[in-house]
Amino acid sequence: MAEVYRIFGAEMSPYSVKVRSYFRYKAIPHQWVLRNAASQAEYEKYARMPIIPLVVTPEGSGIQDSTPIIDAMEKLYPEPSIHPDDAIADFISALIEEFGDEWGNKWMFHYRWARDVDQISSAGRIARMRGPGADEAKHAAFAGQVRARMVDRVWFVGSNEVTAPQIEAGFIDMLGLLDAHLATRPYLFGGRPAFGDFGLWGQIYEMWTDPTAGAIIGGGAPHVLDWVHRMLWPKVEGKFEAWSTLEPTLLPILRKQVGAQFLPWTCANEKALAASQEEFSVALGDKIWTQKPQKYHARSLGVLRARYAGAPDKAALDPVLDAAGCLAGLRG
Ligand SMILES: N[C@@H](CCC(=O)N[C@@H](CS)C(=O)NCC(=O)O)C(=O)O
């Protein structure tokens, strides 16, 4: 039996670094175990699904899926809480966590696999992680396989010729909004990291490690860049803020990104799954988005709606969600 938690993950997995950042913040003793051939047998003992991260507890049980992992650990290690004391901010933080995991992943996956320069860099790093001792010829062959497989999978997150410009324009817009928000605070909800920081950061950190998106972030968003670094080892630097001081720069993010893009998309995805459609289209602003439905999102949307249903003080929360264009989607 190991004495500490073990996180089976990878540097290039947004959900793995998200969970590692959380464990670091909470100072929960843990070991980071690279998921590769050397750890395969151990990984298989505990994993129910072929995904990372996998957290193995000191008692020997496996937990998968970054959001339930964090929820479970938060119960065991409640301090310092990642949930803002202000009830509105607390729900918005959960909403941003879901948005980061699900919509932010589209930016990340698209930029990582859309262009030659990023494909070559990313496939090379994945191949090195999986086979650290391979000679150059074996490494090149494996990197080539990884590249071909991943490029063939970008459609999965909805990246295609039609949506590519929408994804990129959406990210550039988000970067400007986020930079303005982070100009006057170290974390999204004030002086310490919240649930929402972890979800959004996992994706944006990965983007920063890739050539094209890394240059965009490094070139024009100094406050986001600082946050990208800060969240590697997050710490308490102050208190959470109240919604009133967050609102001026956070509401535009909710309105333009979550309410205008992510929620209409995830609701359309849910409907398409229920109707067993092969493909669905949804109007996002003045553009049409088309893709095959994604199964996981419908489940996490259900979890988010349950959080909304359980949120206290709807009289204060609902007008904010309404102004952000998020209320109808959350009521389901
Ligand atoms: N919803 C899951 C997503 C996990 C996930 O998609 N992990 C990816 C890597 S980032 C994965 O393991 N894919 C299969 C593979 O790499 O073999 C979470 O939040 O943990």
PDB file of C-alpha atoms in Angstrom, residues 128 134-145:
ATOM      1  CA  ARG A 128       9.027  11.035 -25.888  1.00  0.00           C
ATOM      2  CA  ALA A 134      13.562   5.106 -27.969  1.00  0.00           C
ATOM      3  CA  ASP A 135      16.295   5.718 -30.530  1.00  0.00           C
ATOM      4  CA  GLU A 136      15.729   8.456 -33.125  1.00  0.00           C
ATOM      5  CA  ALA A 137      14.249   6.148 -35.775  1.00  0.00           C
ATOM      6  CA  LYS A 138      11.780   4.522 -33.371  1.00  0.00           C
ATOM      7  CA  HIS A 139      10.906   7.893 -31.864  1.00  0.00           C
ATOM      8  CA  ALA A 140      10.232   9.411 -35.304  1.00  0.00           C
ATOM      9  CA  ALA A 141       8.049   6.471 -36.321  1.00  0.00           C
ATOM     10  CA  PHE A 142       6.045   6.621 -33.092  1.00  0.00           C
ATOM     11  CA  ALA A 143       5.676  10.416 -33.286  1.00  0.00           C
ATOM     12  CA  GLY A 144       4.374   9.974 -36.832  1.00  0.00           C
ATOM     13  CA  GLN A 145       1.748   7.511 -35.625  1.00  0.00           C
TER      14      GLN A 145
END
